[in-house]
Short mmCIF file of C-alpha atoms in Angstrom, two decimals:
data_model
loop_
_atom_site.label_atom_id
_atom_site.label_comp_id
_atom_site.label_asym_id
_atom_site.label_seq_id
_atom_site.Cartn_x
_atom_site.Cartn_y
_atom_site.Cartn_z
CA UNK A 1 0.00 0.00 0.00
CA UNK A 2 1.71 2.78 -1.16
CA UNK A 3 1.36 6.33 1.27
CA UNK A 4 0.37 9.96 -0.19
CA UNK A 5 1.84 13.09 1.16
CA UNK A 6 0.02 16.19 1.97
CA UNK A 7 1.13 19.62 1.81
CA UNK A 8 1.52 20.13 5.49
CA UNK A 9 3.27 16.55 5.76
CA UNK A 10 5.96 17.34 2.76
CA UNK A 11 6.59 20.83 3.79
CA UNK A 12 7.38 20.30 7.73
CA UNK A 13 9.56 17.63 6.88
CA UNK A 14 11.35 19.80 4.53
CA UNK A 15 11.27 22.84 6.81
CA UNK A 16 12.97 20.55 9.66
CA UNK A 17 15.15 19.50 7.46
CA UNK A 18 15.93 23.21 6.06
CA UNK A 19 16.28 24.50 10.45
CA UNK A 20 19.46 22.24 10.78
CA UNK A 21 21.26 21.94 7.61
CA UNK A 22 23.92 20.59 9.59
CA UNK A 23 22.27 18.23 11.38
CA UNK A 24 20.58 14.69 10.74
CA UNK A 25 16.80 15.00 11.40
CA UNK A 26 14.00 12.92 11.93
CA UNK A 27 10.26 12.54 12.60
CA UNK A 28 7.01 10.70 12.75
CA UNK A 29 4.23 10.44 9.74
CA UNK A 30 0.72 10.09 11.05
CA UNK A 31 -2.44 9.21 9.15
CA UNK A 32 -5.83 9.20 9.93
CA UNK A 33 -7.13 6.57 11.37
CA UNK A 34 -9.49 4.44 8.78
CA UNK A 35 -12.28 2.45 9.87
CA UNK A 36 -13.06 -0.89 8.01
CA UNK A 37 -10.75 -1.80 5.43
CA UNK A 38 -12.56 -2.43 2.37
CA UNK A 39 -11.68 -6.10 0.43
CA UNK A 40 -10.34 -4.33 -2.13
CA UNK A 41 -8.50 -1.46 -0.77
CA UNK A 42 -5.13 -2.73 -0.98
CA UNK A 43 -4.20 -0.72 -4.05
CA UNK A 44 -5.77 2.57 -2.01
CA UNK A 45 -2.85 4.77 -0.47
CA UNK A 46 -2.40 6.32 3.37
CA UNK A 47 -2.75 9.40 3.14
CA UNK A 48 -0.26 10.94 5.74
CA UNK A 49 -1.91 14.30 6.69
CA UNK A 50 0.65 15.69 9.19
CA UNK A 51 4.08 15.34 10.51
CA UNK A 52 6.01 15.42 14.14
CA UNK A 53 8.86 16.41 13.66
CA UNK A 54 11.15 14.75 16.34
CA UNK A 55 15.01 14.68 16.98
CA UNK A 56 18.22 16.67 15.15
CA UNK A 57 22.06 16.25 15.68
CA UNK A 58 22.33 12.25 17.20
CA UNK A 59 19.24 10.36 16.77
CA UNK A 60 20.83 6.99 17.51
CA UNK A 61 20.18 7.49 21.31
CA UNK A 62 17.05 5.83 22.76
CA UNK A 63 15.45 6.63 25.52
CA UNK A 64 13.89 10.17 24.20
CA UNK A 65 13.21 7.91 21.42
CA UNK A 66 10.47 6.01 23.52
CA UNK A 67 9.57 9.00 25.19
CA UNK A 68 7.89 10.72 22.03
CA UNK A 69 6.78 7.54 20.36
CA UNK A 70 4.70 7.23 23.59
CA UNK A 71 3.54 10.36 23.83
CA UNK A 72 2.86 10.91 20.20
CA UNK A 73 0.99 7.81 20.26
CA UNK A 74 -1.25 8.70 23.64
CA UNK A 75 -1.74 11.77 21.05
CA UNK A 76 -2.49 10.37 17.77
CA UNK A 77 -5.03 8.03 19.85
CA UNK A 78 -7.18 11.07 20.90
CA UNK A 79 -7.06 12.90 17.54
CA UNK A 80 -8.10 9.48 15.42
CA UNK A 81 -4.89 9.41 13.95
CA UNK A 82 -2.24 6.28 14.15
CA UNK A 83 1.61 6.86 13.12
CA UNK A 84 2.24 5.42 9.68
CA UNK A 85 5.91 6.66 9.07
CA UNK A 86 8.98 7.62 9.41
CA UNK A 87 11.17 10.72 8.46
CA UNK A 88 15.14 11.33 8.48
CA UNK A 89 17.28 13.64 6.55
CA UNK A 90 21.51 12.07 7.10
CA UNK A 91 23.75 14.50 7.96
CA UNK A 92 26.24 13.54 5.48
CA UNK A 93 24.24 14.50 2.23
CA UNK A 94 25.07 12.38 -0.30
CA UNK A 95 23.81 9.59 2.04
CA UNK A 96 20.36 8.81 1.50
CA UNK A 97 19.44 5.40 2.54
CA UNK A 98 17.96 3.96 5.77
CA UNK A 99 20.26 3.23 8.41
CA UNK A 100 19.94 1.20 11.59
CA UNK A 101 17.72 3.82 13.90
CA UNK A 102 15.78 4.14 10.16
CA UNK A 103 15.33 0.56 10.23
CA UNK A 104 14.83 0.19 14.08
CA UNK A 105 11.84 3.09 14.21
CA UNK A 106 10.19 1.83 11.55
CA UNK A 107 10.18 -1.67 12.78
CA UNK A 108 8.29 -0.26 16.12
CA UNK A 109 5.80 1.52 14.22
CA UNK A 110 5.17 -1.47 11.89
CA UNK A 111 4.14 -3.13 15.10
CA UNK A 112 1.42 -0.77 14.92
CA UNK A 113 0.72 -0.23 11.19
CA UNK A 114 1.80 -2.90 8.84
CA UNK A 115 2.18 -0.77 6.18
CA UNK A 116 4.11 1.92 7.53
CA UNK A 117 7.09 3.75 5.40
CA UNK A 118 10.31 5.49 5.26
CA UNK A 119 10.91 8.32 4.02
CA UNK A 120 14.33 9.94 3.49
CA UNK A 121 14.95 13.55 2.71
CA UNK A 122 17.90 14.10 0.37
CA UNK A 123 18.90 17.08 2.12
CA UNK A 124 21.41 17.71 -0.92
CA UNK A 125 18.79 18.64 -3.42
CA UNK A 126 16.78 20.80 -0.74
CA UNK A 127 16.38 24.36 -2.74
CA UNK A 128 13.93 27.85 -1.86
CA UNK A 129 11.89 26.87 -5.43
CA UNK A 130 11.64 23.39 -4.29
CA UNK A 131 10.82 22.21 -7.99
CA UNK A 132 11.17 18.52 -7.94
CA UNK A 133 10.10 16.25 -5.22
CA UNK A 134 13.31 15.83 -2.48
CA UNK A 135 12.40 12.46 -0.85
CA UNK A 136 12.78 8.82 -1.95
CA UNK A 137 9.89 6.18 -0.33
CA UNK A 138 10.78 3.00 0.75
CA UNK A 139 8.77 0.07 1.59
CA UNK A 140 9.01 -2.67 3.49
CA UNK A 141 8.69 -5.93 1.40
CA UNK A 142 10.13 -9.35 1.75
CA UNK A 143 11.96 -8.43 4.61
CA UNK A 144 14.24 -5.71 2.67
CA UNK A 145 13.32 -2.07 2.38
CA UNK A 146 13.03 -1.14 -0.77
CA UNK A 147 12.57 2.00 -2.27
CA UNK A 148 9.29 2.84 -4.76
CA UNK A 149 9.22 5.53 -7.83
CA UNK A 150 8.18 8.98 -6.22
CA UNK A 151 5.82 10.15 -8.08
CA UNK A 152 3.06 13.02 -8.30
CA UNK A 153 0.66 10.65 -7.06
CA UNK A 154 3.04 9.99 -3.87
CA UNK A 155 1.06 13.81 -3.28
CA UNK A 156 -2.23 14.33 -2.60
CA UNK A 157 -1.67 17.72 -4.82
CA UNK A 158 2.17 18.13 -5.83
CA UNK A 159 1.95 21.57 -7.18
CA UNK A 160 0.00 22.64 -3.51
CA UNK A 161 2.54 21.02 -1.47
CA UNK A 162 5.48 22.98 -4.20
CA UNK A 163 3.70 26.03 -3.79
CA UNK A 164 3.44 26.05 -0.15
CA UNK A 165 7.04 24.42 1.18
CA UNK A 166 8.60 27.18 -1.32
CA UNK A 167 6.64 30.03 0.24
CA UNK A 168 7.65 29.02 3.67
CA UNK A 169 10.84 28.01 2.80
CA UNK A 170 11.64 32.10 1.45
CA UNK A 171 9.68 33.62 4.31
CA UNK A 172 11.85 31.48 7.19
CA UNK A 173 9.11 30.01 8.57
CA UNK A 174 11.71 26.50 9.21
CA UNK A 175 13.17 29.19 12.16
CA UNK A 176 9.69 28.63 14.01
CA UNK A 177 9.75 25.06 13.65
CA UNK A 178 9.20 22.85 16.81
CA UNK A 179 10.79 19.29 17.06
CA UNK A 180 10.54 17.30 20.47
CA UNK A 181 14.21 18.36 20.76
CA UNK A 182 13.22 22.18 21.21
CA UNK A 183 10.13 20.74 23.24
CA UNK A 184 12.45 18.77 25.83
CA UNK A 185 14.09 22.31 26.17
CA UNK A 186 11.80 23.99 26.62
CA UNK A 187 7.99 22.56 27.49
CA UNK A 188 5.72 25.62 26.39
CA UNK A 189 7.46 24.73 22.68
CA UNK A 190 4.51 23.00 20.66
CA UNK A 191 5.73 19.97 18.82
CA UNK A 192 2.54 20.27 16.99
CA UNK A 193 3.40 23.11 15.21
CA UNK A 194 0.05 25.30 15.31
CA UNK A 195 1.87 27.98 14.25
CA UNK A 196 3.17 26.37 10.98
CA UNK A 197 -0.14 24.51 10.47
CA UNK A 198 -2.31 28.20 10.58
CA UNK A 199 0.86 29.23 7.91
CA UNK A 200 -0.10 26.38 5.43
CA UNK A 201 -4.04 26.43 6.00
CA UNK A 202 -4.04 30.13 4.81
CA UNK A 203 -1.62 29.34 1.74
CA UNK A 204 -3.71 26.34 0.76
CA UNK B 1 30.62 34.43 36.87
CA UNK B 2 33.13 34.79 39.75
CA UNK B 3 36.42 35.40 39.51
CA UNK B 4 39.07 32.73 40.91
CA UNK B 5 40.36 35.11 42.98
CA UNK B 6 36.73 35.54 44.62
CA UNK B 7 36.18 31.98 44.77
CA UNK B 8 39.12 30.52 46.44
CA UNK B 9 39.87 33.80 48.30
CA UNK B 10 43.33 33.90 46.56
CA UNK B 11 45.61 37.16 45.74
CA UNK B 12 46.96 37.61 42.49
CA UNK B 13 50.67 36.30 44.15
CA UNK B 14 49.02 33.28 45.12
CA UNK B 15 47.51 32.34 41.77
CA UNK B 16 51.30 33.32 40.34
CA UNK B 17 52.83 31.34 42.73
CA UNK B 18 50.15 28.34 41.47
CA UNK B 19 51.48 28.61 38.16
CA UNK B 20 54.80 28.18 38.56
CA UNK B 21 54.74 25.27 41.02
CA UNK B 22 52.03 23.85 38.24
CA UNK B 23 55.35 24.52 35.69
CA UNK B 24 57.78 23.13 37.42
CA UNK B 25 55.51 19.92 38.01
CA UNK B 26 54.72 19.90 34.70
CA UNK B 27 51.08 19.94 35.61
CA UNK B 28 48.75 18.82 32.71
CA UNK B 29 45.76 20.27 34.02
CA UNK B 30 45.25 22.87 31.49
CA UNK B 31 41.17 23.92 32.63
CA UNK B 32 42.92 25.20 35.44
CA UNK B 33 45.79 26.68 34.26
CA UNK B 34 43.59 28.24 31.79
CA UNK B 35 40.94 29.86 34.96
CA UNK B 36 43.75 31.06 36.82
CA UNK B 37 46.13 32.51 34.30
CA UNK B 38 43.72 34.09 31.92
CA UNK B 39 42.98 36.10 35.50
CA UNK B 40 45.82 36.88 36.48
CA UNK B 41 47.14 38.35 32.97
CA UNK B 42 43.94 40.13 32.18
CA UNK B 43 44.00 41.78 35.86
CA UNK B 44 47.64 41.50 36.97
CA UNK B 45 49.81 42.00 34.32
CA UNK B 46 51.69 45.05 35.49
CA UNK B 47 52.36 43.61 38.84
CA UNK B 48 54.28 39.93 36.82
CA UNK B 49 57.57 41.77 35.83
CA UNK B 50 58.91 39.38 33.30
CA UNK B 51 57.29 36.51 34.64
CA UNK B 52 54.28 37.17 32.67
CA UNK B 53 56.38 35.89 29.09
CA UNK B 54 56.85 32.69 30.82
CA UNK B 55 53.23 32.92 32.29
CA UNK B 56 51.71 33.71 28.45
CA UNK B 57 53.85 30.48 27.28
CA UNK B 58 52.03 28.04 30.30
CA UNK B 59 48.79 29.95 29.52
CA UNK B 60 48.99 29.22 25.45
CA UNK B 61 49.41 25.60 25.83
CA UNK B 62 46.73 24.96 28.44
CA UNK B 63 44.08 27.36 26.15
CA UNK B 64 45.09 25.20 22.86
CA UNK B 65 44.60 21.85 25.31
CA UNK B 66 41.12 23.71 26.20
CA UNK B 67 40.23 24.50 22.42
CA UNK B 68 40.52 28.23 23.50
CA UNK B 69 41.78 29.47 20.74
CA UNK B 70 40.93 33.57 21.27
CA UNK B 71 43.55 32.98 24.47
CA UNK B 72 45.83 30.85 22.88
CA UNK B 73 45.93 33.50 19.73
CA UNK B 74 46.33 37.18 22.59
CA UNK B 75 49.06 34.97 24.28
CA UNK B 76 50.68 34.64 21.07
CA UNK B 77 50.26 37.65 20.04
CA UNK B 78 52.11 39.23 22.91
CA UNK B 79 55.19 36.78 22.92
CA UNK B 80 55.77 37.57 19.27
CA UNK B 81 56.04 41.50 19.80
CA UNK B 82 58.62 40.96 22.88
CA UNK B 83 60.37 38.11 20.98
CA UNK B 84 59.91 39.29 17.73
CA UNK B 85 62.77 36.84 16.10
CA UNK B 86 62.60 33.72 18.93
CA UNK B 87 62.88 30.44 17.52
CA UNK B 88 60.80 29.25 21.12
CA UNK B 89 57.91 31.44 19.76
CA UNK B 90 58.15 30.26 16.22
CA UNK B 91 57.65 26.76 17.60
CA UNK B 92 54.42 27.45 19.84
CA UNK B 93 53.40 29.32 16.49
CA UNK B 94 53.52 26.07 14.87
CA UNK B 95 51.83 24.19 17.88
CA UNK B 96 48.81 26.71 17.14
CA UNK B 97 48.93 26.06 13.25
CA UNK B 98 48.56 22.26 13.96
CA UNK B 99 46.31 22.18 16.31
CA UNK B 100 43.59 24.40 14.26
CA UNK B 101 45.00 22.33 11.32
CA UNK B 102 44.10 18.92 12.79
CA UNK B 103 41.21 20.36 13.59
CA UNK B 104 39.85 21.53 10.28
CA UNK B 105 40.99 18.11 8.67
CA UNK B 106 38.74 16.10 11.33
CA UNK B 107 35.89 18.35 10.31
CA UNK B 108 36.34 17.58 6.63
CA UNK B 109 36.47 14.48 7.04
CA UNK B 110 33.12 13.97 9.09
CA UNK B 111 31.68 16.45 6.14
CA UNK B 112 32.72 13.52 3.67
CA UNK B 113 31.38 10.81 5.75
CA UNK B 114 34.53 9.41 6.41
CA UNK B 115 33.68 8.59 10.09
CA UNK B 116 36.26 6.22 10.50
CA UNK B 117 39.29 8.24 9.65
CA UNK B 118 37.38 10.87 11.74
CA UNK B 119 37.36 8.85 14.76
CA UNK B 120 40.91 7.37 14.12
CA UNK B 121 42.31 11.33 13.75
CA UNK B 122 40.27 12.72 16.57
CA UNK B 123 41.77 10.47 18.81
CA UNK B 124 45.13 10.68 18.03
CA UNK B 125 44.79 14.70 18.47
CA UNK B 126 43.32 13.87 21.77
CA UNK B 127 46.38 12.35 22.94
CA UNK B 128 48.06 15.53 22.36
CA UNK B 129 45.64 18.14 23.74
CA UNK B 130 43.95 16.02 26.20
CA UNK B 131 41.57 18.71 27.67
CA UNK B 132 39.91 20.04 24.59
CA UNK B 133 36.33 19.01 25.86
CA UNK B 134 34.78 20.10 22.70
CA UNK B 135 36.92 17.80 21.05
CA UNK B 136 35.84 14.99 23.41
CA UNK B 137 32.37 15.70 22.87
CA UNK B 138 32.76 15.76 18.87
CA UNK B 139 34.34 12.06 19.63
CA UNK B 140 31.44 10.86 21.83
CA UNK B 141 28.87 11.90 19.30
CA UNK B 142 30.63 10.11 16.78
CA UNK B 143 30.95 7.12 18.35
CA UNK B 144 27.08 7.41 19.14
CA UNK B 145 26.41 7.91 15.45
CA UNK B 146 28.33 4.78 14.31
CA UNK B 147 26.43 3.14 17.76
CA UNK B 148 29.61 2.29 19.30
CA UNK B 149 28.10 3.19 22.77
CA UNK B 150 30.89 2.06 25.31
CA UNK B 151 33.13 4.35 23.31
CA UNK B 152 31.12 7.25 23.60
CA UNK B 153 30.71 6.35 27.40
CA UNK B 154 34.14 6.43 28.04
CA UNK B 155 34.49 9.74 26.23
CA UNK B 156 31.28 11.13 28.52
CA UNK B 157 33.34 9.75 31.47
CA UNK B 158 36.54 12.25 30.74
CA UNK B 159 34.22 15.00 30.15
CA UNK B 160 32.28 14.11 33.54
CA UNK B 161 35.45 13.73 35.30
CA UNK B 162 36.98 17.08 34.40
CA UNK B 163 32.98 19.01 34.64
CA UNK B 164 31.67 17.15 37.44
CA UNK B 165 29.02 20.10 37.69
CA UNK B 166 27.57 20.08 33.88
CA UNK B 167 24.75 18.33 34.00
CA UNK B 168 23.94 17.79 30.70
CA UNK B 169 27.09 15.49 30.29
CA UNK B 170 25.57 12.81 32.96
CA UNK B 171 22.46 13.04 31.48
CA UNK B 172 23.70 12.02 28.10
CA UNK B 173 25.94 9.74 29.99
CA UNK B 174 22.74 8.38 31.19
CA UNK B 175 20.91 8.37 27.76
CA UNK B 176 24.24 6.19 26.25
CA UNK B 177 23.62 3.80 29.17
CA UNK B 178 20.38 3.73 28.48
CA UNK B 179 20.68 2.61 24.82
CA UNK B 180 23.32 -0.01 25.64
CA UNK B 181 20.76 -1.57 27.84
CA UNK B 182 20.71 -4.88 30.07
CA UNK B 183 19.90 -4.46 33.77
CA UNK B 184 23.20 -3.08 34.92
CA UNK B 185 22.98 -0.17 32.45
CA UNK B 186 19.52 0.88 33.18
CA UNK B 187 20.54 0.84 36.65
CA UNK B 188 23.95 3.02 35.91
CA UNK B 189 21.28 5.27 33.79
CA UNK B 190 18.68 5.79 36.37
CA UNK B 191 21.59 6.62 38.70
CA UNK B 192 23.07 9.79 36.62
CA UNK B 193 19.42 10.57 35.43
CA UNK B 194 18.96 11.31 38.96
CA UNK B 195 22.40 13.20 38.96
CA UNK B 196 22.04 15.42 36.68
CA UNK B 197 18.49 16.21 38.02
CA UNK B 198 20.35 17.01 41.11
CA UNK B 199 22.57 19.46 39.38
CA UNK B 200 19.61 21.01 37.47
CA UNK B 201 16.46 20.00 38.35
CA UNK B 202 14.78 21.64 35.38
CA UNK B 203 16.65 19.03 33.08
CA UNK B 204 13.31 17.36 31.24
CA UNK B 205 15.32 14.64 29.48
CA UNK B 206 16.59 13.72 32.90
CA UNK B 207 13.63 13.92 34.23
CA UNK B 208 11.83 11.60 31.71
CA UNK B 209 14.83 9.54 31.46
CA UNK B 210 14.49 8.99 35.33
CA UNK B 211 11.00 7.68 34.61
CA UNK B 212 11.83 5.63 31.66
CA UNK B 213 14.61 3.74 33.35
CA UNK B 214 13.16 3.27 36.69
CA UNK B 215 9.71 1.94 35.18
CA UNK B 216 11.94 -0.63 32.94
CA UNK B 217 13.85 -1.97 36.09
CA UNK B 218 10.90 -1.78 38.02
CA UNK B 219 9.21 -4.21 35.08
CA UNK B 220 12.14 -6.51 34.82
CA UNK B 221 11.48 -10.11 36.03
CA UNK B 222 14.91 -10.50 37.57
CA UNK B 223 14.85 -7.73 39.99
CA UNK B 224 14.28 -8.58 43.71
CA UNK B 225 10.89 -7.31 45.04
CA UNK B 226 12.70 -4.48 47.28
CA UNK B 227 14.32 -3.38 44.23
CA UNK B 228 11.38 -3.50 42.23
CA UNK B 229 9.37 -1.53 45.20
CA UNK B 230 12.23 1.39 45.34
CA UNK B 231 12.26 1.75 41.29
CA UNK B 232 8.16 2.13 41.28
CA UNK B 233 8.56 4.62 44.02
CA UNK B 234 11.44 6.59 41.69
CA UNK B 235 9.21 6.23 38.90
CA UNK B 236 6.06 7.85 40.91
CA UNK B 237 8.04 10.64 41.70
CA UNK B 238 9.38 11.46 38.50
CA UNK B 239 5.44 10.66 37.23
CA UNK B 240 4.61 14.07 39.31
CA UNK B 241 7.48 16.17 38.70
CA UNK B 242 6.68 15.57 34.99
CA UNK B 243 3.20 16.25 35.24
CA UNK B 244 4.03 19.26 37.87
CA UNK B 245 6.04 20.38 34.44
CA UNK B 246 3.99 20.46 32.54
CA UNK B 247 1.26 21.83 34.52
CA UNK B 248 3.27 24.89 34.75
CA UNK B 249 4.15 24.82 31.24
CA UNK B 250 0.73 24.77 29.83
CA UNK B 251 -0.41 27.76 32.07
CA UNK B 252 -2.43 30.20 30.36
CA UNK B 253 -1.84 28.48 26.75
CA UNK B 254 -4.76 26.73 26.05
CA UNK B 255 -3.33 24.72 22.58
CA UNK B 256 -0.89 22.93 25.54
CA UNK B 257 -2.86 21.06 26.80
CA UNK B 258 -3.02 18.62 24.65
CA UNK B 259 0.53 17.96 25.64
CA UNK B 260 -0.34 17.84 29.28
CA UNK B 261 -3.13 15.58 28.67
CA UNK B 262 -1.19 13.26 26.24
CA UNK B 263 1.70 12.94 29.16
CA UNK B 264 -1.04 12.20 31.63
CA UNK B 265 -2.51 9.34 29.94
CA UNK B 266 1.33 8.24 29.25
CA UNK B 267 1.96 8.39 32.48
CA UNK B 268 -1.32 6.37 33.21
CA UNK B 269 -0.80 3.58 31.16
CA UNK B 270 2.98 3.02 31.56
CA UNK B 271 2.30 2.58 35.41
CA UNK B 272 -0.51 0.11 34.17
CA UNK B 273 1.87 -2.13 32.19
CA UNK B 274 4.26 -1.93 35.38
CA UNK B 275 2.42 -3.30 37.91
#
């Protein structure tokens, strides 16, 4: 089941990414939660409506790890969504596969959601205009992650989400970004981004 | 911050006389040398008589061991225009040149990815300048990145052992520990959780890391029941604290409280699962 990206999803990933450009960063994908899946509905994709962004600088450390895949859960659970991802932009650019705390997140949330993904950002082709798509899917199949064709259907509306992550990307908005990092640091700082969501409602 | 003189109730001939026995033992503890001599020349210097070229030699090395490179480079700077020709000054010239220069190459080489050779280089530098913490902590984060964790442990431990007050280094001591896992290291964890919530008790990630490990021991089959008692009480404790947190946090924001309430119910059901 391949996922779908909305506009707010793509663009706070990219905005995270575009805060520490010297930094590896990483975050959650959630979905809405569906109700019966229909016989047929295999071929239909997740649509992943929003993003948390989480860690930057070393993500291979885990105890803050649990902490906000706990928390973010107890969340998702009272706003009907359920995590179905995973994010991470490598420090080193030109290095844009999963690693081990890739593989290692996205095997806990599969223990949730079977179908859950990886994305990775490839921080080296992040740009203001933003003209081509910046992240490469993978899947887990046969035991291997594997990565699929991006696409524009791997967007609920690709020119929306171009639109909107290059608007925010020229007017700074990444500065006001909130990971669980800045949250741990300081706990009036709103991992959920309000902020940036009002930012992309009134572009839309 | 106060001054070393106001802190150990020392006069400036004291703090001289420090440095020269530190000399003459061929003391390697360049933090301090660093404290006391960037004092003592910044405040003193007129009183030194020529002392203070020997004193701006001492004080170089120890603020190129410390990654201080604005001291190292004033020191310098001062030597040169007494000793404009000395072969001794060329020569702690140089020591500056390599030490930035070793420096820069580590830095391009973690740019390239070439972690590796990183590590290998950053280590051998540290065997020269020993007390360049940031170095250290460059090392340890490194090491945590290629999830070699008792390396980056033993690189925490150096930085602990020469900052016992920073906080933050126990609590990422902690989080290594943590992450290495097994009974002993949760244990070790909970331990400087609780340390460096003792030297700031503001520190969230200790705080929650306090919780996290003392719930896991606290769960563990092989722990004795008085253990097991003790952890749940360390874990109730840090349950309020966090929630006291985050109380105070969400005051007089209403979008918070969905942050409050989602720790609350975490809170809830992690004690549920312990008992």
């Amino acid at each position: 089941m391949p996922i779908q990206l909305t506009s707010q999803a793509y663009c706070k990933m990219l905005l995270h990414a575009a805060k520490y450009p010297h930094c590896a960063v990483n975050g959650l994908l959630v979905a809405e939660k569906t109700k019966e899946k229909k016989k047929d509905s295999h071929s239909e994709p997740v649509l992943c409506v929003d993003c948390v962004p989480l860690f930057h600088g070393t993500l291979a450390l885990a105890p803050m790890l649990e902490v906000a895949l706990t928390l973010i859960d107890t969340w998702c659970k009272e706003n009907n969504y359920v995590i179905a991802g995973y994010y991470q932009a490598n420090e080193r650019t030109k290095d844009s596969r999963p690693n081990q705390v890739a593989e290692k997140v996205a095997a806990r949330i599969c223990e949730n959601f079977s179908e859950a993904a990886i994305v990775m950002v490839d921080n080296s082709r992040l740009t203001i205009s933003c003209f081509e798509p910046i992240v490469v899917i993978y899947h887990h199949h046969e035991n291997k992650w594997k990565n699929r064709e991006v696409t524009l259907e791997s967007f609920e509306d690709w020119s929306e989400a171009q639109k909107i992550t290059s608007a925010l990307l020229e007017g700074r908005s990444y500065e006001n970004l909130i990971d669980f990092d800045n949250h741990l640091d300081d706990l009036r700082n709103d991992w959920t981004n309000p902020v940036i969501n009002k930012s992309v409602l009134d572009l839309c | 911050m106060a001054s070393v003189s106001e802190m150990y109730d020392v006069g400036w001939e004291e703090m001289r006389d420090k440095l020269r026995k530190w000399r003459e033992d061929n003391c390697r503890n360049s933090e301090q040398i660093v404290d006391v001599g960037e004092e003592l020349i910044s405040e003193h210097a007129s009183k030194l008589g020529d002392d203070i070229w020997i004193i701006y030699e001492q004080v170089m090395i120890a603020a190129l061991d410390c990654s201080r490179d604005d001291l190292a480079l004033t020191c310098l700077q001062e030597l040169r225009k007494q000793f404009p020709d000395s072969h001794r000054v060329k020569r702690l010239s140089g020591m500056r040149l390599e030490a930035l220069e070793r420096k820069r190459k580590i830095s391009i080489l973690k740019a390239q990815g070439k972690s590796a050779e990183a590590i290998r280089e950053l280590n051998e530098y540290l065997e020269q300048f020993v007390g360049d913490q940031e170095a250290w902590h460059e090392l340890s984060e490194l090491y945590i990145n290629e999830h070699d964790y008792g390396k980056a442990a033993f690189c925490l431990e150096e930085l602990m052992m020469t900052n016992p007050h920073n906080h933050l280094y126990c609590e990422q001591y902690a989080e290594v520990k943590y992450t290495q896992g097994g009974l002993e290291n949760l244990e070790l964890s909970r331990k400087y959780f609780a340390q460096a919530l003792r030297l700031n008790n503001r520190n969230m990630r200790a705080l929650f890391g306090l919780y996290m490990s003392a719930s896991h021991i606290a769960a563990s089959p092989k722990v004795s029941a008085k253990v097991k008692k003790d952890n749940m009480k360390y874990a109730a404790w840090a349950a309020t604290q966090i929630n006291k947190a985050y109380k105070l946090a969400g005051r007089g924001n209403k979008e918070n409280k969905c942050s409050m309430k989602a720790v609350e119910e975490m809170l809830e059901s992690m004690q549920i699962t312990m008992s």
